[in-house]
Coordinates of C-alpha atoms in Angstrom, one line a residue:
M1498 CA -20.7 -16.6 64.3
S1499 CA -22.7 -19.3 62.5
P1500 CA -23.8 -18.4 58.9
K1501 CA -27.5 -18.1 58.2
I1502 CA -28.9 -21.1 56.3
T1503 CA -30.6 -19.7 53.2
T1504 CA -31.4 -22.7 51.1
E1505 CA -35.2 -22.6 51.7
L1506 CA -35.4 -18.8 51.5
L1507 CA -33.6 -18.9 48.1
K1508 CA -35.9 -21.6 46.9
Q1509 CA -39.0 -19.5 47.9
L1510 CA -37.5 -16.4 46.2
R1511 CA -36.9 -18.2 43.0
Q1512 CA -40.5 -19.4 43.0
V1513 CA -41.9 -15.9 43.3
M1514 CA -39.5 -14.7 40.6
K1515 CA -41.5 -16.9 38.2
S1516 CA -45.0 -16.4 39.7
P1517 CA -47.5 -14.4 37.6
K1518 CA -49.0 -13.4 41.0
Y1519 CA -46.0 -11.1 41.6
V1520 CA -44.4 -10.5 38.2
Q1521 CA -45.8 -9.7 34.8
E1522 CA -43.2 -11.9 33.2
P1523 CA -40.7 -14.2 34.9
V1524 CA -37.4 -12.6 35.9
Q1525 CA -34.2 -14.6 35.6
A1526 CA -32.4 -12.5 38.2
Y1527 CA -33.5 -10.3 41.1
I1528 CA -31.4 -7.6 42.7
V1529 CA -31.6 -6.8 46.4
P1530 CA -29.9 -3.5 47.2
S1531 CA -29.0 -2.7 50.8
G1532 CA -30.9 0.6 51.1
D1533 CA -34.5 1.7 51.6
A1534 CA -36.9 3.9 49.5
H1535 CA -34.9 7.0 50.6
Q1536 CA -31.5 5.4 49.6
S1537 CA -30.3 5.5 53.3
E1538 CA -27.1 3.9 54.4
Y1539 CA -28.5 2.9 57.7
I1540 CA -32.0 1.4 57.6
A1541 CA -34.9 0.3 59.7
P1542 CA -35.4 -3.4 60.5
C1543 CA -38.3 -3.6 58.0
D1544 CA -35.9 -2.6 55.2
C1545 CA -33.2 -5.1 56.0
R1546 CA -34.1 -7.3 53.0
R1547 CA -30.6 -8.0 51.9
A1548 CA -29.7 -9.2 55.4
F1549 CA -32.9 -11.3 55.5
I1550 CA -32.2 -13.2 52.3
S1551 CA -28.4 -13.6 52.8
G1552 CA -27.5 -13.4 56.5
F1553 CA -25.0 -10.6 55.8
D1554 CA -26.0 -7.5 57.8
G1555 CA -23.2 -5.0 57.0
S1556 CA -24.2 -1.5 56.0
A1557 CA -23.1 -1.8 52.4
G1558 CA -23.7 -4.6 49.9
T1559 CA -25.9 -5.8 47.0
A1560 CA -27.3 -9.3 46.6
I1561 CA -28.2 -10.7 43.2
V1562 CA -30.1 -14.0 42.9
T1563 CA -30.5 -15.9 39.7
E1564 CA -32.1 -19.3 39.0
Q1565 CA -28.8 -21.0 39.6
H1566 CA -26.6 -18.5 41.6
A1567 CA -26.6 -16.1 44.5
A1568 CA -23.8 -13.5 44.8
M1569 CA -23.0 -10.7 47.2
W1570 CA -21.0 -7.6 46.4
T1571 CA -19.5 -5.6 49.3
D1572 CA -16.4 -3.5 50.0
G1573 CA -13.2 -4.2 52.0
R1574 CA -14.8 -3.1 55.3
Y1575 CA -16.9 -6.3 55.2
F1576 CA -15.0 -9.0 53.5
L1577 CA -14.4 -11.0 56.7
Q1578 CA -17.8 -10.3 58.2
A1579 CA -19.7 -11.3 55.0
A1580 CA -17.6 -14.5 54.7
H1581 CA -18.6 -15.4 58.3
Q1582 CA -22.3 -14.6 58.0
M1583 CA -23.2 -16.2 54.6
D1584 CA -23.5 -19.9 53.9
N1585 CA -22.2 -21.8 50.9
N1586 CA -25.2 -20.9 48.7
W1587 CA -23.5 -17.5 48.3
T1588 CA -20.5 -16.3 46.4
L1589 CA -18.7 -13.3 47.9
M1590 CA -17.8 -10.6 45.3
K1591 CA -15.0 -8.5 46.8
M1592 CA -15.4 -5.0 45.4
G1593 CA -12.2 -3.1 44.7
L1594 CA -10.1 -6.1 43.8
K1595 CA -9.1 -6.3 40.2
D1596 CA -10.5 -9.8 39.5
T1597 CA -13.9 -9.0 40.9
P1598 CA -16.5 -8.5 38.1
T1599 CA -19.0 -5.7 38.2
Q1600 CA -22.6 -6.7 38.9
E1601 CA -23.5 -6.0 35.2
D1602 CA -20.6 -8.0 33.9
W1603 CA -21.4 -10.9 36.2
L1604 CA -25.1 -10.9 35.1
V1605 CA -24.1 -10.9 31.5
S1606 CA -21.8 -13.9 32.1
V1607 CA -24.3 -16.1 33.9
L1608 CA -27.7 -15.2 32.4
P1609 CA -29.3 -16.9 29.4
E1610 CA -29.9 -14.8 26.3
G1611 CA -32.7 -12.2 26.5
S1612 CA -33.1 -12.4 30.3
K1613 CA -35.1 -10.0 32.5
V1614 CA -33.4 -8.6 35.6
G1615 CA -35.9 -7.4 38.2
V1616 CA -35.6 -4.9 41.0
D1617 CA -37.9 -2.9 43.3
P1618 CA -38.0 0.6 41.6
F1619 CA -38.3 2.3 45.0
I1620 CA -35.1 0.8 46.3
I1621 CA -32.7 1.5 43.4
P1622 CA -31.5 5.0 42.8
A1623 CA -32.2 6.6 39.4
D1624 CA -28.5 7.0 38.5
Q1625 CA -27.8 3.4 39.3
W1626 CA -30.8 2.2 37.3
K1627 CA -29.7 4.3 34.3
R1628 CA -26.1 2.8 34.4
M1629 CA -27.2 -0.8 34.9
S1630 CA -30.0 -0.7 32.4
K1631 CA -27.7 0.6 29.7
A1632 CA -25.1 -2.1 30.4
L1633 CA -27.7 -4.9 30.4
R1634 CA -29.5 -3.6 27.3
S1635 CA -26.3 -3.6 25.3
A1636 CA -25.9 -7.3 26.1
G1637 CA -29.5 -8.1 25.1
H1638 CA -31.0 -8.2 28.6
D1639 CA -33.7 -5.9 30.2
L1640 CA -33.7 -4.3 33.6
V1641 CA -37.4 -4.3 34.7
P1642 CA -39.2 -2.7 37.6
V1643 CA -41.0 -5.2 39.9
K1644 CA -43.9 -3.4 41.6
E1645 CA -44.1 -5.8 44.6
N1646 CA -40.9 -6.2 46.5
L1647 CA -40.3 -10.0 46.2
I1648 CA -38.4 -10.3 49.4
D1649 CA -41.4 -8.9 51.2
M1650 CA -43.5 -11.6 49.6
I1651 CA -41.5 -14.4 51.4
W1652 CA -40.6 -12.4 54.6
T1653 CA -43.5 -13.6 56.8
D1654 CA -42.4 -12.0 60.0
C1655 CA -41.2 -8.7 58.6
P1656 CA -41.3 -5.9 61.3
Q1657 CA -43.6 -3.0 61.0
R1658 CA -42.3 0.3 59.7
P1659 CA -41.4 2.5 62.7
C1660 CA -43.4 5.7 63.3
K1661 CA -41.9 7.2 66.5
P1662 CA -42.4 10.6 68.1
L1663 CA -40.6 13.6 66.7
I1664 CA -38.1 16.0 68.4
T1665 CA -38.3 19.7 67.7
L1666 CA -35.1 21.8 67.6
D1667 CA -35.1 25.5 68.5
L1668 CA -32.8 28.2 67.1
S1669 CA -30.2 27.6 69.8
Y1670 CA -29.4 24.3 68.1
T1671 CA -30.2 25.1 64.5
G1672 CA -29.2 28.7 64.0
V1673 CA -31.7 29.1 61.2
S1674 CA -35.5 28.7 61.3
W1675 CA -37.3 26.2 59.0
R1676 CA -39.1 29.1 57.3
D1677 CA -35.7 30.8 56.5
K1678 CA -34.5 27.5 55.1
I1679 CA -37.5 27.3 52.8
V1680 CA -36.8 30.9 51.6
A1681 CA -33.2 30.0 50.9
L1682 CA -34.3 26.8 49.0
R1683 CA -36.8 28.7 46.9
S1684 CA -34.0 31.2 46.0
K1685 CA -31.9 28.3 44.7
M1686 CA -35.0 27.0 42.8
A1687 CA -35.5 30.4 41.2
E1688 CA -31.8 30.5 40.1
R1689 CA -32.3 27.2 38.3
K1690 CA -35.7 28.1 37.0
V1691 CA -37.5 25.1 38.6
L1692 CA -41.0 25.2 40.1
W1693 CA -40.8 22.2 42.4
F1694 CA -38.2 20.6 44.6
V1695 CA -38.6 17.0 45.8
V1696 CA -36.9 16.0 49.1
T1697 CA -36.3 12.3 49.3
A1698 CA -33.3 11.8 51.7
L1699 CA -34.5 11.4 55.3
D1700 CA -31.7 13.6 56.8
E1701 CA -32.6 16.4 54.3
V1702 CA -36.2 16.4 55.4
A1703 CA -35.2 16.4 59.0
W1704 CA -32.7 19.3 58.5
L1705 CA -35.1 21.4 56.4
F1706 CA -37.9 21.4 59.0
N1707 CA -35.6 21.4 62.1
L1708 CA -37.1 18.1 63.3
R1709 CA -35.4 14.9 64.4
G1710 CA -36.8 11.4 65.0
S1711 CA -35.8 7.9 65.9
D1712 CA -37.3 5.7 63.2
V1713 CA -33.8 4.5 62.2
E1714 CA -31.4 3.3 64.9
Y1715 CA -28.4 5.6 65.5
N1716 CA -29.8 8.1 62.9
P1717 CA -32.1 10.8 64.3
V1718 CA -34.4 10.8 61.3
F1719 CA -38.0 9.8 60.5
F1720 CA -39.8 8.4 57.5
A1721 CA -41.1 11.3 55.4
Y1722 CA -40.8 13.0 52.0
A1723 CA -41.4 16.7 51.2
V1724 CA -42.3 18.5 48.0
I1725 CA -41.6 22.2 48.0
G1726 CA -43.2 24.5 45.4
M1727 CA -42.7 28.2 45.0
N1728 CA -45.9 28.8 47.0
T1729 CA -46.6 25.5 48.6
I1730 CA -45.1 23.0 51.1
R1731 CA -46.2 19.4 51.3
L1732 CA -44.9 17.1 54.0
F1733 CA -45.6 13.3 53.5
I1734 CA -45.6 11.6 56.8
D1735 CA -47.6 8.9 58.6
G1736 CA -48.8 8.4 62.2
D1737 CA -50.3 10.4 65.0
R1738 CA -46.9 12.2 65.6
M1739 CA -48.3 15.3 63.8
T1740 CA -50.9 15.6 66.6
D1741 CA -48.1 16.3 69.1
P1742 CA -48.8 19.9 70.3
A1743 CA -45.0 20.7 70.3
V1744 CA -44.7 19.6 66.7
R1745 CA -47.8 21.5 65.6
E1746 CA -46.5 24.6 67.3
H1747 CA -43.0 24.2 65.8
L1748 CA -44.4 23.8 62.3
Q1749 CA -47.1 26.4 63.0
L1750 CA -49.8 24.0 61.6
D1751 CA -52.6 25.8 63.5
S1752 CA -51.4 29.4 62.9
T1753 CA -52.5 31.8 60.3
L1754 CA -49.5 31.9 58.0
D1755 CA -48.8 33.4 54.6
P1756 CA -49.9 30.7 52.1
E1757 CA -46.4 30.0 51.0
F1758 CA -45.4 28.8 54.5
K1759 CA -48.5 26.8 55.2
I1760 CA -47.5 23.1 55.4
Q1761 CA -49.9 20.6 53.9
V1762 CA -49.5 17.2 55.8
M1763 CA -50.2 14.3 53.5
P1764 CA -50.0 10.5 53.9
Y1765 CA -46.5 9.0 53.5
G1766 CA -47.7 6.5 50.9
S1767 CA -49.2 9.2 48.7
I1768 CA -45.9 10.6 47.4
L1769 CA -45.9 8.7 44.1
S1770 CA -49.5 9.7 43.1
E1771 CA -48.9 13.3 44.1
L1772 CA -45.7 13.5 42.1
Q1773 CA -47.5 11.9 39.1
A1774 CA -50.1 14.6 39.4
V1775 CA -47.4 17.3 39.6
G1776 CA -45.8 15.8 36.5
A1777 CA -49.1 15.7 34.6
G1778 CA -49.8 19.4 35.3
L1779 CA -46.5 20.8 34.1
S1780 CA -46.3 23.3 31.2
P1781 CA -43.5 23.3 28.7
K1782 CA -40.1 24.4 30.2
E1783 CA -41.4 23.9 33.7
K1784 CA -39.0 21.8 35.8
V1785 CA -39.0 19.5 38.9
W1786 CA -35.7 19.3 40.8
L1787 CA -34.7 15.9 42.2
S1788 CA -31.5 14.3 43.3
D1789 CA -30.2 11.7 40.7
K1790 CA -30.0 9.4 43.7
A1791 CA -33.7 9.6 44.3
S1792 CA -35.5 6.3 43.6
Y1793 CA -36.2 5.2 40.0
A1794 CA -39.9 5.0 40.9
L1795 CA -40.2 8.7 42.0
T1796 CA -37.9 9.9 39.2
E1797 CA -40.1 8.2 36.6
A1798 CA -43.2 9.9 38.0
I1799 CA -41.9 13.1 36.4
P1800 CA -41.7 13.0 32.6
K1801 CA -38.1 13.1 31.4
A1802 CA -38.4 16.5 29.7
Y1803 CA -39.4 18.1 33.0
R1804 CA -36.8 16.7 35.3
Y1805 CA -33.9 18.7 36.6
L1806 CA -31.4 16.2 38.2
T1807 CA -28.3 16.9 40.2
P1808 CA -25.9 14.7 42.1
Y1809 CA -26.2 16.8 45.2
T1810 CA -29.2 19.0 46.2
P1811 CA -28.9 22.5 47.7
I1812 CA -30.2 21.1 51.0
C1813 CA -27.4 18.5 51.0
I1814 CA -24.8 21.3 50.4
A1815 CA -26.3 23.7 53.0
K1816 CA -26.6 20.9 55.6
A1817 CA -22.9 20.0 55.1
V1818 CA -21.7 23.6 55.7
K1819 CA -22.4 24.1 59.4
N1820 CA -23.5 27.6 60.6
A1821 CA -22.1 29.2 63.8
S1822 CA -24.7 27.6 66.1
E1823 CA -24.2 24.2 64.6
T1824 CA -20.4 24.4 64.8
E1825 CA -20.5 25.6 68.4
G1826 CA -22.9 22.7 69.2
M1827 CA -20.5 20.2 67.6
R1828 CA -17.7 21.6 69.8
R1829 CA -19.8 21.2 72.9
A1830 CA -20.8 17.6 71.9
H1831 CA -17.1 16.6 71.8
V1832 CA -16.4 17.8 75.4
P1833 CA -17.4 15.1 77.9
K1834 CA -20.0 16.1 80.4
G1835 CA -19.0 13.0 82.4
T1836 CA -16.0 10.7 82.5
V1837 CA -15.4 9.0 79.1
T1838 CA -11.9 7.6 79.1
E1839 CA -12.3 5.5 75.9
I1840 CA -10.4 2.6 77.5
I1841 CA -13.3 0.7 78.7
A1842 CA -15.7 -1.8 77.2
A1843 CA -18.5 -0.8 74.8
D1844 CA -21.3 -1.1 77.3
K1845 CA -19.5 1.1 79.8
A1846 CA -18.8 3.7 77.1
E1847 CA -22.5 3.7 76.2
E1848 CA -23.4 4.1 79.9
F1849 CA -21.1 7.0 80.4
R1850 CA -22.3 8.7 77.1
S1851 CA -25.9 8.3 78.2
Q1852 CA -25.2 10.3 81.3
Q1853 CA -24.1 13.4 79.3
K1854 CA -26.3 16.4 78.8
D1855 CA -28.4 16.4 75.6
F1856 CA -27.7 12.7 75.0
V1857 CA -30.3 11.1 72.6
E1858 CA -28.8 7.8 71.5
L1859 CA -25.6 6.3 70.0
S1860 CA -24.7 7.4 66.5
F1861 CA -23.9 3.9 65.4
G1862 CA -23.4 0.4 66.9
T1863 CA -20.2 0.5 69.0
I1864 CA -17.2 -1.4 67.5
S1865 CA -15.5 -2.9 70.5
S1866 CA -12.9 -5.4 69.3
T1867 CA -9.8 -7.0 70.7
G1868 CA -7.1 -9.1 69.0
P1869 CA -8.2 -10.8 65.7
N1870 CA -11.7 -9.3 66.0
G1871 CA -10.1 -5.9 65.4
A1872 CA -9.2 -7.0 61.8
I1873 CA -13.0 -7.1 61.1
I1874 CA -13.4 -3.5 60.2
H1875 CA -17.0 -3.1 61.2
Y1876 CA -17.1 -5.8 63.8
K1877 CA -19.9 -5.8 66.4
P1878 CA -19.4 -8.0 69.5
V1879 CA -22.0 -10.7 70.0
P1880 CA -21.9 -13.5 72.6
E1881 CA -20.6 -16.1 70.2
T1882 CA -17.5 -14.0 69.3
N1883 CA -17.0 -12.0 72.5
R1884 CA -13.3 -12.0 73.6
T1885 CA -12.0 -11.0 77.0
L1886 CA -9.8 -8.0 76.9
S1887 CA -6.2 -8.9 77.8
V1888 CA -2.8 -7.3 78.3
N1889 CA -1.5 -9.3 75.3
E1890 CA -3.7 -7.9 72.5
I1891 CA -4.5 -4.6 70.8
Y1892 CA -8.0 -3.2 71.6
L1893 CA -9.9 -1.0 69.2
L1894 CA -12.9 1.1 70.3
D1895 CA -15.0 3.0 67.7
S1896 CA -17.9 4.8 69.3
G1897 CA -20.1 7.8 69.0
A1898 CA -23.3 9.4 70.1
Q1899 CA -26.1 11.7 69.1
Y1900 CA -26.6 14.7 71.2
K1901 CA -29.1 17.6 70.6
D1902 CA -26.1 19.8 70.0
G1903 CA -24.1 17.5 67.7
T1904 CA -22.9 14.1 66.6
T1905 CA -19.7 12.4 67.6
D1906 CA -17.6 9.6 66.2
V1907 CA -14.2 8.6 67.6
T1908 CA -11.8 5.7 67.3
R1909 CA -8.9 4.9 69.5
T1910 CA -6.6 1.9 69.4
M1911 CA -4.7 0.9 72.6
H1912 CA -2.7 -1.8 74.3
F1913 CA -3.1 -2.6 78.0
G1914 CA 0.2 -4.4 78.2
T1915 CA 3.4 -4.0 76.1
P1916 CA 2.8 -3.8 72.3
S1917 CA 5.3 -5.6 70.0
A1918 CA 7.7 -3.6 67.9
Y1919 CA 5.6 -4.5 64.8
E1920 CA 2.4 -3.4 66.4
K1921 CA 4.0 -0.1 67.3
E1922 CA 5.4 0.3 63.8
C1923 CA 2.0 -0.3 62.2
F1924 CA 0.3 2.1 64.6
T1925 CA 2.8 4.8 63.9
Y1926 CA 2.3 4.6 60.2
V1927 CA -1.4 5.0 60.7
L1928 CA -0.7 7.9 63.0
K1929 CA 1.5 9.6 60.4
G1930 CA -1.3 9.3 57.9
H1931 CA -3.8 10.7 60.4
I1932 CA -1.5 13.7 61.1
A1933 CA -0.9 14.2 57.3
V1934 CA -4.6 14.7 56.7
S1935 CA -5.3 16.7 59.9
A1936 CA -2.4 19.1 59.3
A1937 CA -2.8 19.4 55.6
I1938 CA -3.1 22.9 54.0
F1939 CA -4.9 22.9 50.7
P1940 CA -6.5 25.4 48.3
N1941 CA -10.1 26.3 48.3
G1942 CA -11.9 24.1 45.8
T1943 CA -10.0 21.0 46.7
K1944 CA -12.1 17.8 46.7
G1945 CA -11.6 15.4 49.6
H1946 CA -10.5 12.4 47.5
L1947 CA -7.3 14.3 46.7
L1948 CA -6.3 14.1 50.3
D1949 CA -6.9 10.3 50.6
S1950 CA -3.3 9.4 49.5
F1951 CA -1.9 11.7 52.3
A1952 CA -3.3 9.2 54.8
R1953 CA -1.9 6.2 53.0
S1954 CA 1.6 7.5 52.1
A1955 CA 3.5 6.2 55.1
L1956 CA 1.7 2.8 54.8
W1957 CA 2.4 2.6 51.1
D1958 CA 6.1 3.3 51.7
C1959 CA 6.2 0.0 53.6
G1960 CA 3.9 -2.0 51.3
L1961 CA 0.8 -1.7 53.6
D1962 CA -2.7 -0.3 53.0
Y1963 CA -6.3 -0.4 54.2
L1964 CA -9.5 -1.2 52.3
H1965 CA -11.8 1.7 53.3
G1966 CA -12.1 5.4 52.7
T1967 CA -10.2 7.8 55.0
G1968 CA -13.1 10.1 56.0
H1969 CA -16.8 10.8 55.7
G1970 CA -19.0 13.8 56.3
V1971 CA -20.6 14.1 59.7
G1972 CA -24.1 15.6 60.3
S1973 CA -25.0 18.0 63.1
F1974 CA -27.4 15.9 65.2
L1975 CA -28.0 14.0 62.0
N1976 CA -26.5 11.0 60.2
V1977 CA -23.0 10.2 61.3
H1978 CA -22.2 9.4 57.6
E1979 CA -23.2 12.5 55.6
G1980 CA -22.6 13.6 52.0
P1981 CA -21.6 15.4 49.9
C1982 CA -18.1 15.6 51.1
G1983 CA -15.6 12.9 52.2
I1984 CA -12.0 11.7 51.9
S1985 CA -11.9 8.6 49.9
Y1986 CA -10.3 7.0 46.8
K1987 CA -13.6 5.4 46.0
T1988 CA -15.4 8.5 44.6
F1989 CA -14.4 11.5 42.4
A1990 CA -17.9 12.9 42.6
D1991 CA -17.6 14.4 46.0
E1992 CA -18.1 18.1 46.5
P1993 CA -15.1 20.4 47.2
L1994 CA -14.3 20.9 50.8
E1995 CA -15.3 24.3 52.2
A1996 CA -15.0 26.1 55.6
G1997 CA -17.8 24.9 57.9
M1998 CA -17.9 21.3 56.6
I1999 CA -17.2 18.5 59.2
V2000 CA -15.5 15.2 58.2
S2001 CA -13.8 12.3 59.9
D2002 CA -10.0 11.6 59.6
E2003 CA -9.7 7.8 60.1
P2004 CA -6.9 5.9 58.4
G2005 CA -6.2 2.3 59.7
Y2006 CA -4.4 -0.9 59.2
Y2007 CA -5.8 -4.4 59.7
E2008 CA -3.8 -7.6 60.0
D2009 CA -6.2 -10.5 59.3
G2010 CA -6.2 -13.0 62.3
S2011 CA -4.1 -10.7 64.5
F2012 CA -5.2 -7.1 65.1
G2013 CA -6.8 -3.9 63.8
I2014 CA -5.6 -0.3 64.1
R2015 CA -7.6 2.9 63.4
I2016 CA -7.2 6.4 64.7
E2017 CA -10.3 8.6 64.1
N2018 CA -11.0 12.3 64.9
V2019 CA -13.9 14.4 63.7
V2020 CA -12.4 17.6 62.2
L2021 CA -13.8 20.9 61.1
V2022 CA -12.7 22.6 57.8
I2023 CA -11.4 26.1 58.6
P2024 CA -9.6 28.8 56.7
A2025 CA -5.8 28.6 56.8
E2026 CA -3.3 31.4 57.0
T2027 CA -0.5 31.0 54.4
K2028 CA 2.5 33.0 53.5
Y2029 CA 1.3 33.6 50.0
N2030 CA -2.2 33.5 48.3
F2031 CA -1.9 32.1 44.8
K2032 CA -4.6 33.7 42.5
N2033 CA -6.3 35.0 45.6
R2034 CA -8.0 31.6 46.0
G2035 CA -7.3 31.1 49.7
S2036 CA -6.4 28.0 51.7
L2037 CA -8.1 25.6 54.1
T2038 CA -7.0 23.2 56.8
F2039 CA -8.6 21.1 59.6
E2040 CA -9.3 21.7 63.3
P2041 CA -9.8 18.6 65.4
L2042 CA -13.1 18.6 67.3
T2043 CA -12.5 15.2 68.9
L2044 CA -10.3 15.6 72.0
V2045 CA -9.3 12.2 73.2
P2046 CA -5.6 11.3 73.9
I2047 CA -3.8 9.1 71.4
Q2048 CA -2.0 6.3 73.4
T2049 CA 1.7 7.3 73.3
K2050 CA 3.0 3.9 74.3
M2051 CA 1.7 2.6 70.9
I2052 CA 3.9 5.2 69.1
D2053 CA 7.5 4.5 67.8
V2054 CA 8.7 8.1 68.3
N2055 CA 11.8 7.4 66.1
L2056 CA 9.5 7.0 63.1
L2057 CA 8.0 10.4 63.5
T2058 CA 9.4 13.7 62.2
Q2059 CA 9.9 16.6 64.6
K2060 CA 6.9 18.3 62.9
E2061 CA 4.7 15.2 63.6
C2062 CA 5.9 15.1 67.2
N2063 CA 5.0 18.7 67.6
W2064 CA 1.5 17.9 66.2
V2065 CA 0.9 15.2 68.8
N2066 CA 2.2 17.3 71.6
D2067 CA 0.0 20.3 70.5
Y2068 CA -3.0 18.1 70.2
H2069 CA -2.5 16.6 73.7
Q2070 CA -2.0 20.1 75.1
K2071 CA -5.4 21.1 73.7
C2072 CA -6.9 17.9 75.3
R2073 CA -5.4 19.0 78.6
E2074 CA -6.7 22.5 78.3
V2075 CA -10.3 21.8 77.2
I2076 CA -11.1 18.4 78.7
G2077 CA -8.9 19.0 81.7
A2078 CA -10.8 22.2 82.5
E2079 CA -14.1 20.4 82.3
L2080 CA -12.8 17.5 84.5
E2081 CA -11.5 20.0 87.0
R2082 CA -14.8 21.8 87.1
Q2083 CA -16.6 18.5 87.8
G2084 CA -14.1 17.5 90.5
R2085 CA -13.2 14.4 88.6
H2086 CA -9.7 14.2 89.9
E2087 CA -8.9 10.6 89.1
A2088 CA -9.9 11.1 85.4
L2089 CA -7.8 14.3 85.4
R2090 CA -4.8 12.4 86.6
W2091 CA -5.3 9.9 83.9
L2092 CA -5.6 12.6 81.3
I2093 CA -2.4 14.3 82.4
Q2094 CA -0.6 10.9 82.3
E2095 CA -1.8 10.1 78.8
T2096 CA -0.8 13.5 77.4
E2097 CA 2.8 13.6 78.5
P2098 CA 4.8 15.3 75.7
L2099 CA 6.7 13.1 73.3
I2100 CA 10.4 13.6 73.1
R2101 CA 12.2 12.7 69.9
V2102 CA 15.8 11.7 70.3
Q2103 CA 17.9 13.6 67.7

């Protein structure tokens, strides 16, 4: 993997940072976040500005370019990848390590007095702007909005913004109509005494209207905003996709509806001027509800006195708590409709997934890594790095798909020969952490970050750890990474877990230059029966939705407790019952024999 040569690009960027054609005043630093105008984690090619200027294309990272320096902040998932993809013009800032400065501290240390730091106001979230602006101002610098995105000014062959057809979802998939979702949203608005609600996150727009798209690879979303009033609905979207008869019928665009359900379709690019008009027409005490993660540009369109900002919107919360139809769909999505053994190469896994009923696309780029490539947490095989699978190395496969009835994400780690004692030891510590989370019983109201140390305890006991969170929320035929819940030491702002939420459980261990280990299931939060019920608050636990055997030859059974052995055996029994029945029904006898072999009970010697 050769790094991208960025000398000429950085020279061009530094020129436009000083050009009166693009900036009112020269900026001494320019920030290039990794998101888009909707603050998405996964973005369309036209929004990959940070990858364009630096060469680093991981899903998380922020580039900052000054007149003399270029620096990249990213987290532990991407330390190795970023180091490989960036040339020596760049300094890698390893977030989470104690000697790594924050972006603000670094800027203060390298900038001349009274500098201006520029950023595209549509790409930076309002909460991040507020935090960064305050820190820079206290040191005598100014954070300034730059109307024209400066990367776009030098990106001569930037791809067009996608505008692909939409998919309509009926009640069998969604459980609730879009009209009923609007009613529920307006009820929440009335509780908070707000007149307007601005929907900026792509997955929230898709969920609200029971629509899906394919504008962003692996995420069934489309570029749109929505503004919901107490009596109006405005959908900001481009292209001829709204002429599709199925979409028009789904949204009842040609029907005679009560005015409060009549959708006004408006150009995607008119969102800012429309919000400014809403802001200008507000009376005292009238409020507009936005996420504090909406862009600074859209947030500023509403005068400060009229804003009602929250970290998570009611749509975000409602979307995370799956209803009965969504939960059943997620269960179906995790039962193979063909033979998916998870022990084959990534292209074969994709081929098999694509043969399943209701398949739409993958839910992320398959991570198929053997030996030292496995230590690159979000590794993607390319011809230059492609290694042949062998009987001498650990193989890690992290794959998933989007189906109309749900979203999947599963990781299994396996060895095709004989694993070493050390490899088995490390695998077993990871498994113990996976079980600790999956089997945990915890009170209602518990936030996911409190469970993160459960997954790490066995590793910590031996002086090992991993540099990523333990779990993320999972959408229902939506983004594979979904807020507001998760299991991670990195945030304390997550929402409490509640029954119906779906998250991943994926501890790991990565030995640089040797191997990577991760075990991941998607799990459903369910009520737990306990002997007592302190303060009548109730308890929760997890039910695994993913049903794929965990390779038993990688397990050092002597390191497991009897309770942990029982968990593995019970899990494998469920794999036999659910997946075995489906394979039997299909007449897939070879796959069934493999399943039986891989789920033989563990026996722990006393």
